[in-house]
């Protein structure tokens, strides 16, 4: 059987930092031209290249890290107990989030987009009644919705698939992981994942655009499930982590070049490219996108393995707090952004206010939640986890991922 360490501290730090980046990204969504729940009156293209710095790889990284953590937990506690624990930890927050946390996002969305005049109580009756009348043309809001909590729904499904796969394969899963680990050496650790991601992107993206609706989101499944399962394999092949560390600067350089190329591509005027070149250029862009995404993941994992593979009281606190912070952060951004619009603050000041208030309130809520036996499970904190464990006086590690 392939041996693996019981704890990979650097992956906790990766997960923590990735969720912090997510908060910045969702604040940015308020200011760009891309569709989102509420929009700033000052929305423009200005910061879209900065958004592109993380959008190709951030979620893929989180699914890969989740696959690692799930695989290690499976090896430790067995498939049956693993599936029960993960279902409780993911489904309770998902259901609670859809009923309590997410509705304010939908409410302010219809207030701003379709000028809804009703109160929140009236809106909740429509929300729970699966009302389909909030439309702009053919674009209708589906309610109830999970909005940013789609990640939790997908993670639960992938967890079930991994548990079933491990139960079906038994020891063969470790042998398969060993073969994957042996294959991912040298240049192949870059080229092979990029090839898989590129094939999925070129074959499925146009046919199955992103919906986050689970049942019809086949392009995203091809990407995120692959990375989740790859993470599960890497968990059983610890020799891969030093390889990623050795390639950290190469990954950073390729990611930087990929970002520059994509920034130029998206800035090109439509009339500058001849009709004959549109499709070949699009396929080239999709390959570059995948190279950027995987190279960034390699760089993040490599630098984290080099510099962050250690435990601390801060890690123990943040590892538990980050999931409740994730659950509430987007609702706070939407509510605060809508509330402070009348102040007409300059966009840089307003964005800073949004970030500070979102972080402070998110961690304040997380601190209340972790001290409550009732609220804890609703925000993904396992029953019986004490505040002392979070503060660092208890040396038992917290779960590695949501």
Short mmCIF file of C-alpha atoms in Angstrom, two decimals:
data_model
loop_
_atom_site.label_atom_id
_atom_site.label_comp_id
_atom_site.label_asym_id
_atom_site.label_seq_id
_atom_site.Cartn_x
_atom_site.Cartn_y
_atom_site.Cartn_z
CA UNK A 1 0.00 0.00 0.00
CA UNK A 2 1.28 3.48 -0.83
CA UNK A 3 2.25 5.34 2.30
CA UNK A 4 1.34 8.96 2.88
CA UNK A 5 1.75 11.41 5.74
CA UNK A 6 -1.25 11.91 8.02
CA UNK A 7 -1.03 15.69 7.78
CA UNK A 8 0.08 18.11 5.11
CA UNK A 9 0.14 21.42 6.92
CA UNK A 10 0.99 23.45 3.83
CA UNK A 11 -2.31 22.44 2.18
CA UNK A 12 -4.22 23.99 5.07
CA UNK A 13 -2.39 27.25 4.41
CA UNK A 14 -3.12 26.94 0.69
CA UNK A 15 -6.81 26.49 1.42
CA UNK A 16 -6.86 29.40 3.88
CA UNK A 17 -5.10 31.75 1.48
CA UNK A 18 -7.28 30.64 -1.45
CA UNK A 19 -10.42 31.57 0.46
CA UNK A 20 -8.94 34.98 1.30
CA UNK A 21 -8.31 35.49 -2.42
CA UNK A 22 -11.91 34.45 -3.03
CA UNK A 23 -13.15 37.28 -0.80
CA UNK A 24 -11.08 39.79 -2.77
CA UNK A 25 -12.35 38.28 -6.01
CA UNK A 26 -16.00 38.57 -5.01
CA UNK A 27 -15.49 42.18 -3.95
CA UNK A 28 -13.97 42.71 -7.39
CA UNK A 29 -17.05 41.18 -9.01
CA UNK A 30 -18.99 44.19 -7.77
CA UNK A 31 -16.80 46.52 -9.86
CA UNK A 32 -16.35 44.69 -13.18
CA UNK A 33 -18.69 44.47 -16.17
CA UNK A 34 -19.31 40.73 -15.71
CA UNK A 35 -22.77 39.75 -14.48
CA UNK A 36 -23.12 39.43 -10.71
CA UNK A 37 -25.84 39.77 -8.08
CA UNK A 38 -25.40 43.52 -7.49
CA UNK A 39 -23.25 45.98 -9.43
CA UNK A 40 -21.45 49.18 -8.60
CA UNK A 41 -22.51 52.33 -10.49
CA UNK A 42 -18.77 52.61 -11.26
CA UNK A 43 -18.43 49.11 -12.77
CA UNK A 44 -15.94 49.06 -15.65
CA UNK A 45 -13.24 47.00 -17.36
CA UNK A 46 -10.50 48.61 -15.29
CA UNK A 47 -9.69 45.78 -12.85
CA UNK A 48 -10.67 42.84 -15.05
CA UNK A 49 -7.01 41.97 -15.83
CA UNK A 50 -6.39 41.81 -12.06
CA UNK A 51 -9.38 39.48 -11.67
CA UNK A 52 -7.80 37.27 -14.32
CA UNK A 53 -4.79 36.76 -12.05
CA UNK A 54 -6.75 34.24 -9.98
CA UNK A 55 -9.91 33.26 -11.87
CA UNK A 56 -8.36 30.49 -14.03
CA UNK A 57 -6.89 28.50 -11.13
CA UNK A 58 -8.37 29.41 -7.75
CA UNK A 59 -11.35 27.03 -7.72
CA UNK A 60 -9.41 24.24 -9.39
CA UNK A 61 -6.82 24.53 -6.63
CA UNK A 62 -9.50 24.28 -3.96
CA UNK A 63 -10.97 21.14 -5.53
CA UNK A 64 -7.51 19.58 -5.77
CA UNK A 65 -6.77 20.36 -2.12
CA UNK A 66 -10.19 18.99 -1.16
CA UNK A 67 -9.38 15.79 -3.04
CA UNK A 68 -6.13 15.43 -1.08
CA UNK A 69 -7.86 15.95 2.26
CA UNK A 70 -10.71 13.59 1.37
CA UNK A 71 -8.29 10.86 0.30
CA UNK A 72 -6.25 11.13 3.49
CA UNK A 73 -9.40 11.02 5.61
CA UNK A 74 -10.67 7.99 3.70
CA UNK A 75 -7.44 6.14 4.38
CA UNK A 76 -7.66 7.02 8.06
CA UNK A 77 -11.29 6.33 8.99
CA UNK A 78 -12.70 4.12 6.23
CA UNK A 79 -15.28 4.78 3.53
CA UNK A 80 -18.49 4.34 5.55
CA UNK A 81 -17.57 6.70 8.36
CA UNK A 82 -15.98 9.10 5.91
CA UNK A 83 -19.14 9.41 3.82
CA UNK A 84 -21.31 9.92 6.91
CA UNK A 85 -19.03 12.62 8.31
CA UNK A 86 -18.60 14.45 5.04
CA UNK A 87 -22.30 14.37 4.24
CA UNK A 88 -23.12 15.89 7.63
CA UNK A 89 -20.40 18.51 7.33
CA UNK A 90 -21.34 19.56 3.80
CA UNK A 91 -25.10 19.01 3.47
CA UNK A 92 -26.15 20.76 6.69
CA UNK A 93 -24.32 24.01 5.77
CA UNK A 94 -25.60 23.76 2.20
CA UNK A 95 -29.26 23.43 3.22
CA UNK A 96 -28.93 26.04 5.98
CA UNK A 97 -27.12 28.35 3.59
CA UNK A 98 -29.79 28.07 0.92
CA UNK A 99 -32.56 28.80 3.42
CA UNK A 100 -30.91 31.47 5.58
CA UNK A 101 -27.58 32.77 4.29
CA UNK A 102 -28.11 33.06 0.53
CA UNK A 103 -31.65 34.61 0.28
CA UNK A 104 -30.46 38.19 1.04
CA UNK A 105 -28.23 37.96 -2.04
CA UNK A 106 -31.22 37.04 -4.20
CA UNK A 107 -33.36 39.72 -2.56
CA UNK A 108 -30.98 42.59 -3.29
CA UNK A 109 -30.38 41.17 -6.76
CA UNK A 110 -34.05 41.52 -7.69
CA UNK A 111 -34.26 44.89 -5.95
CA UNK A 112 -31.45 46.21 -8.16
CA UNK A 113 -32.07 44.31 -11.41
CA UNK A 114 -35.86 44.23 -11.70
CA UNK A 115 -36.80 47.01 -9.24
CA UNK A 116 -38.66 44.70 -6.86
CA UNK A 117 -40.62 46.80 -4.37
CA UNK A 118 -41.72 44.18 -1.85
CA UNK A 119 -40.30 43.64 1.61
CA UNK A 120 -37.98 40.83 2.61
CA UNK A 121 -40.76 38.76 4.22
CA UNK A 122 -42.82 38.91 1.02
CA UNK A 123 -39.76 38.02 -1.01
CA UNK A 124 -39.06 34.96 1.19
CA UNK A 125 -42.55 33.63 0.48
CA UNK A 126 -41.75 33.83 -3.22
CA UNK A 127 -38.26 32.40 -2.67
CA UNK A 128 -39.50 29.35 -0.77
CA UNK A 129 -42.42 28.99 -3.19
CA UNK A 130 -39.96 28.59 -6.12
CA UNK A 131 -41.24 31.71 -7.87
CA UNK A 132 -39.91 32.05 -11.44
CA UNK A 133 -41.13 35.52 -12.33
CA UNK A 134 -38.02 37.59 -11.63
CA UNK A 135 -36.77 37.86 -15.20
CA UNK A 136 -34.81 40.12 -17.47
CA UNK A 137 -35.79 38.90 -20.91
CA UNK A 138 -35.17 35.14 -20.91
CA UNK A 139 -32.83 35.34 -17.90
CA UNK A 140 -34.93 34.33 -14.90
CA UNK A 141 -33.73 33.93 -11.32
CA UNK A 142 -34.11 30.33 -10.13
CA UNK A 143 -35.16 30.07 -6.49
CA UNK A 144 -34.25 28.64 -4.06
CA UNK A 145 -30.63 29.02 -5.09
CA UNK A 146 -27.23 28.15 -3.66
CA UNK A 147 -25.25 30.95 -5.36
CA UNK A 148 -21.63 30.74 -4.13
CA UNK A 149 -22.41 27.57 -2.16
CA UNK A 150 -22.42 25.62 -5.42
CA UNK A 151 -18.88 24.67 -4.44
CA UNK A 152 -20.23 22.80 -1.40
CA UNK A 153 -22.81 20.91 -3.49
CA UNK A 154 -20.21 19.86 -6.04
CA UNK A 155 -17.74 18.89 -3.32
CA UNK A 156 -20.34 16.64 -1.69
CA UNK A 157 -21.09 14.86 -4.97
CA UNK A 158 -17.39 14.40 -5.70
CA UNK A 159 -16.91 13.09 -2.16
CA UNK A 160 -19.57 10.44 -2.76
CA UNK A 161 -17.93 9.47 -6.04
CA UNK A 162 -14.51 9.17 -4.41
CA UNK A 163 -15.88 7.11 -1.53
CA UNK A 164 -17.63 4.77 -3.96
CA UNK A 165 -14.50 4.49 -6.09
CA UNK A 166 -12.31 3.60 -3.11
CA UNK A 167 -14.83 1.05 -1.87
CA UNK A 168 -15.04 -0.53 -5.32
CA UNK A 169 -11.29 -0.63 -5.95
CA UNK A 170 -9.95 -1.30 -2.46
CA UNK A 171 -6.16 -1.69 -2.52
CA UNK A 172 -6.21 -1.19 -6.28
CA UNK A 173 -6.86 2.50 -5.68
CA UNK A 174 -3.44 2.83 -4.05
CA UNK A 175 -1.82 0.97 -6.91
CA UNK A 176 -3.55 3.26 -9.39
CA UNK A 177 -2.37 6.29 -7.40
CA UNK A 178 1.17 4.91 -7.43
CA UNK A 179 1.05 4.60 -11.23
CA UNK A 180 -0.23 8.17 -11.56
CA UNK A 181 2.51 9.37 -9.21
CA UNK A 182 5.17 7.55 -11.20
CA UNK A 183 3.82 9.04 -14.42
CA UNK A 184 3.82 12.62 -13.09
CA UNK A 185 7.56 13.15 -13.12
CA UNK A 186 9.74 15.66 -14.95
CA UNK A 187 8.05 17.52 -17.78
CA UNK A 188 5.00 15.24 -17.57
CA UNK A 189 3.88 16.82 -14.28
CA UNK A 190 3.19 19.97 -16.31
CA UNK A 191 2.20 18.62 -19.71
CA UNK A 192 -0.17 15.77 -18.83
CA UNK A 193 -2.57 17.71 -16.55
CA UNK A 194 -2.55 20.61 -19.03
CA UNK A 195 -3.41 18.18 -21.84
CA UNK A 196 -6.39 16.75 -19.93
CA UNK A 197 -7.66 20.21 -18.94
CA UNK A 198 -7.21 21.51 -22.50
CA UNK A 199 -9.08 18.61 -24.09
CA UNK A 200 -11.97 19.13 -21.67
CA UNK A 201 -12.02 22.86 -22.32
CA UNK A 202 -11.93 22.58 -26.12
CA UNK A 203 -14.44 19.72 -26.29
CA UNK A 204 -17.02 20.81 -23.72
CA UNK A 205 -16.85 24.51 -22.91
CA UNK A 206 -18.86 25.74 -25.90
CA UNK A 207 -21.41 22.94 -25.65
CA UNK A 208 -21.88 23.16 -21.87
CA UNK A 209 -21.31 26.70 -20.62
CA UNK A 210 -20.97 27.24 -16.90
CA UNK A 211 -24.24 27.04 -14.96
CA UNK A 212 -23.21 25.85 -11.46
CA UNK A 213 -26.52 23.97 -11.51
CA UNK A 214 -24.85 20.55 -10.99
CA UNK A 215 -27.02 18.54 -13.39
CA UNK A 216 -25.99 20.20 -16.66
CA UNK A 217 -22.56 21.63 -15.84
CA UNK A 218 -20.50 19.04 -17.72
CA UNK A 219 -17.55 21.22 -18.66
CA UNK A 220 -17.00 22.24 -15.06
CA UNK A 221 -17.38 18.64 -13.91
CA UNK A 222 -14.75 17.53 -16.41
CA UNK A 223 -12.38 20.13 -14.97
CA UNK A 224 -13.12 20.09 -11.25
CA UNK A 225 -13.75 16.36 -10.85
CA UNK A 226 -10.48 15.64 -12.65
CA UNK A 227 -8.58 17.95 -10.28
CA UNK A 228 -10.40 16.54 -7.23
CA UNK A 229 -9.49 12.96 -8.21
CA UNK A 230 -5.96 14.02 -9.08
CA UNK A 231 -5.66 15.46 -5.58
CA UNK A 232 -6.93 12.16 -4.17
CA UNK A 233 -4.17 10.36 -6.08
CA UNK A 234 -1.48 12.83 -5.01
CA UNK A 235 -2.46 12.25 -1.39
CA UNK A 236 -1.31 8.63 -1.75
CA UNK A 237 1.93 9.57 -3.56
CA UNK A 238 3.84 11.96 -1.29
CA UNK A 239 6.89 11.89 -3.56
CA UNK A 240 5.02 14.28 -5.87
CA UNK A 241 5.13 17.22 -3.44
CA UNK A 242 8.92 17.71 -3.67
CA UNK A 243 8.61 17.54 -7.46
CA UNK A 244 6.11 20.39 -7.39
CA UNK A 245 8.39 22.33 -5.06
CA UNK A 246 11.27 21.93 -7.52
CA UNK A 247 9.09 23.36 -10.29
CA UNK A 248 7.69 26.27 -8.30
CA UNK A 249 9.64 29.00 -10.13
CA UNK A 250 8.97 27.40 -13.51
CA UNK A 251 5.27 27.30 -12.68
CA UNK A 252 5.29 30.93 -11.58
CA UNK A 253 7.02 32.02 -14.78
CA UNK A 254 4.63 30.11 -17.04
CA UNK A 255 1.63 31.41 -15.09
CA UNK A 256 2.86 35.01 -15.44
CA UNK A 257 3.37 34.55 -19.18
CA UNK A 258 -0.07 32.93 -19.49
CA UNK A 259 -1.71 35.82 -17.67
CA UNK A 260 -0.01 38.34 -19.97
CA UNK A 261 -1.08 36.41 -23.08
CA UNK A 262 -4.70 36.13 -21.92
CA UNK A 263 -4.82 39.81 -20.99
CA UNK A 264 -3.74 40.70 -24.53
CA UNK A 265 -6.19 38.21 -26.05
CA UNK A 266 -9.20 39.57 -24.17
CA UNK A 267 -8.20 43.15 -25.01
CA UNK A 268 -8.00 42.57 -28.78
CA UNK A 269 -10.74 44.43 -30.71
CA UNK A 270 -13.15 42.06 -32.47
CA UNK A 271 -12.51 43.59 -35.88
CA UNK A 272 -8.75 43.11 -35.59
CA UNK A 273 -8.87 39.32 -36.07
CA UNK A 274 -9.89 37.91 -39.44
CA UNK A 275 -12.75 35.42 -39.59
CA UNK A 276 -10.38 32.61 -40.60
CA UNK A 277 -8.28 33.09 -37.47
CA UNK A 278 -11.07 33.33 -34.90
CA UNK A 279 -11.43 29.60 -34.23
CA UNK A 280 -7.70 28.68 -34.26
CA UNK A 281 -6.98 31.64 -31.99
CA UNK A 282 -9.78 30.59 -29.65
CA UNK A 283 -8.36 27.05 -29.34
CA UNK A 284 -4.89 28.45 -28.74
CA UNK A 285 -6.33 30.72 -26.05
CA UNK A 286 -8.01 27.78 -24.34
CA UNK A 287 -4.73 25.84 -24.24
CA UNK A 288 -2.93 28.89 -22.83
CA UNK A 289 -5.71 29.28 -20.27
CA UNK A 290 -5.21 25.70 -19.05
CA UNK A 291 -1.42 26.09 -19.04
CA UNK A 292 -1.80 29.23 -16.94
CA UNK A 293 -4.25 27.52 -14.56
CA UNK A 294 -2.14 24.41 -13.96
CA UNK A 295 1.16 26.32 -13.80
CA UNK A 296 -0.31 28.60 -11.15
CA UNK A 297 -1.49 25.58 -9.16
CA UNK A 298 2.02 24.05 -9.42
CA UNK A 299 3.56 27.34 -8.26
CA UNK A 300 1.18 27.75 -5.31
CA UNK A 301 1.65 24.16 -4.13
CA UNK A 302 5.41 24.30 -4.67
CA UNK A 303 5.97 27.54 -2.76
CA UNK A 304 3.58 26.45 0.00
CA UNK A 305 5.39 23.10 0.40
CA UNK A 306 8.67 25.00 0.59
CA UNK A 307 7.67 27.73 3.02
CA UNK A 308 4.40 26.86 4.78
CA UNK A 309 4.65 23.19 5.75
CA UNK A 310 4.37 23.82 9.47
CA UNK A 311 1.75 23.97 12.20
CA UNK A 312 0.89 26.94 14.39
CA UNK A 313 -1.89 28.30 16.56
CA UNK A 314 -2.84 30.66 13.71
CA UNK A 315 -3.21 27.72 11.33
CA UNK A 316 -5.42 25.85 13.77
CA UNK A 317 -7.67 28.84 14.24
CA UNK A 318 -7.89 29.79 10.57
CA UNK A 319 -8.34 26.21 9.36
CA UNK A 320 -11.59 26.02 11.31
CA UNK A 321 -12.76 29.60 10.85
CA UNK A 322 -12.30 29.72 7.08
CA UNK A 323 -15.32 27.58 6.17
CA UNK A 324 -17.85 29.67 8.16
CA UNK A 325 -16.15 32.75 6.69
CA UNK A 326 -16.63 31.31 3.21
CA UNK A 327 -20.31 30.58 3.90
CA UNK A 328 -21.19 34.13 4.99
CA UNK A 329 -18.74 36.31 3.06
CA UNK A 330 -20.64 36.76 -0.21
CA UNK A 331 -23.90 37.65 1.51
CA UNK A 332 -22.04 40.25 3.55
CA UNK A 333 -20.46 41.72 0.42
CA UNK A 334 -23.82 41.99 -1.34
CA UNK A 335 -25.65 43.47 1.67
CA UNK A 336 -22.89 45.94 2.55
CA UNK A 337 -22.38 47.01 -1.07
CA UNK A 338 -26.09 47.72 -1.49
CA UNK A 339 -26.27 49.54 1.83
CA UNK A 340 -23.36 51.91 1.21
CA UNK A 341 -24.25 52.83 -2.39
CA UNK A 342 -25.99 56.07 -1.34
CA UNK A 343 -22.72 57.31 0.21
CA UNK A 344 -21.21 57.49 -3.30
CA UNK A 345 -17.72 56.77 -2.04
CA UNK A 346 -14.89 56.77 -4.53
CA UNK A 347 -14.46 53.18 -5.83
CA UNK A 348 -11.02 52.56 -4.21
CA UNK A 349 -12.27 53.76 -0.81
CA UNK A 350 -15.55 51.90 -1.18
CA UNK A 351 -13.73 48.68 -2.12
CA UNK A 352 -11.46 49.00 0.91
CA UNK A 353 -14.47 49.56 3.15
CA UNK A 354 -16.13 46.48 1.64
CA UNK A 355 -13.07 44.31 2.22
CA UNK A 356 -12.51 45.48 5.80
CA UNK A 357 -16.15 45.15 6.84
CA UNK A 358 -16.54 41.77 5.15
CA UNK A 359 -13.44 40.35 6.85
CA UNK A 360 -14.30 41.76 10.27
CA UNK A 361 -17.93 40.66 10.21
CA UNK A 362 -17.11 37.26 8.68
CA UNK A 363 -14.58 36.42 11.36
CA UNK A 364 -16.84 37.85 14.05
CA UNK A 365 -19.61 35.50 12.93
CA UNK A 366 -17.13 32.60 12.70
CA UNK A 367 -16.00 33.29 16.26
CA UNK A 368 -19.59 33.18 17.52
CA UNK A 369 -20.35 30.05 15.50
CA UNK A 370 -17.36 28.05 16.73
CA UNK A 371 -18.45 28.61 20.34
CA UNK A 372 -21.99 27.35 19.73
CA UNK A 373 -22.91 23.66 19.73
CA UNK A 374 -26.09 24.52 17.81
CA UNK A 375 -24.65 26.83 15.16
CA UNK A 376 -21.36 25.00 14.65
CA UNK A 377 -22.70 22.10 12.54
CA UNK A 378 -24.76 24.54 10.44
CA UNK A 379 -21.52 26.24 9.43
CA UNK A 380 -19.47 23.10 8.87
CA UNK A 381 -17.82 22.82 12.29
CA UNK A 382 -17.85 19.27 13.61
CA UNK A 383 -19.81 18.75 16.87
CA UNK A 384 -17.63 18.60 19.96
CA UNK A 385 -14.86 20.84 18.60
CA UNK A 386 -14.00 23.21 21.39
CA UNK A 387 -12.92 26.82 21.28
CA UNK A 388 -9.68 25.71 22.96
CA UNK A 389 -8.86 23.50 19.98
CA UNK A 390 -9.30 26.45 17.69
CA UNK A 391 -7.23 28.73 19.87
CA UNK A 392 -4.37 26.29 19.78
CA UNK A 393 -4.28 24.90 23.32
CA UNK A 394 -5.50 21.56 22.01
CA UNK A 395 -2.94 19.97 19.72
CA UNK A 396 -5.42 17.86 17.77
CA UNK A 397 -5.54 18.99 14.13
CA UNK A 398 -8.66 20.37 12.55
CA UNK A 399 -9.95 18.94 9.24
CA UNK A 400 -7.74 19.87 6.31
CA UNK A 401 -10.51 21.16 4.11
CA UNK A 402 -14.19 21.99 4.01
#
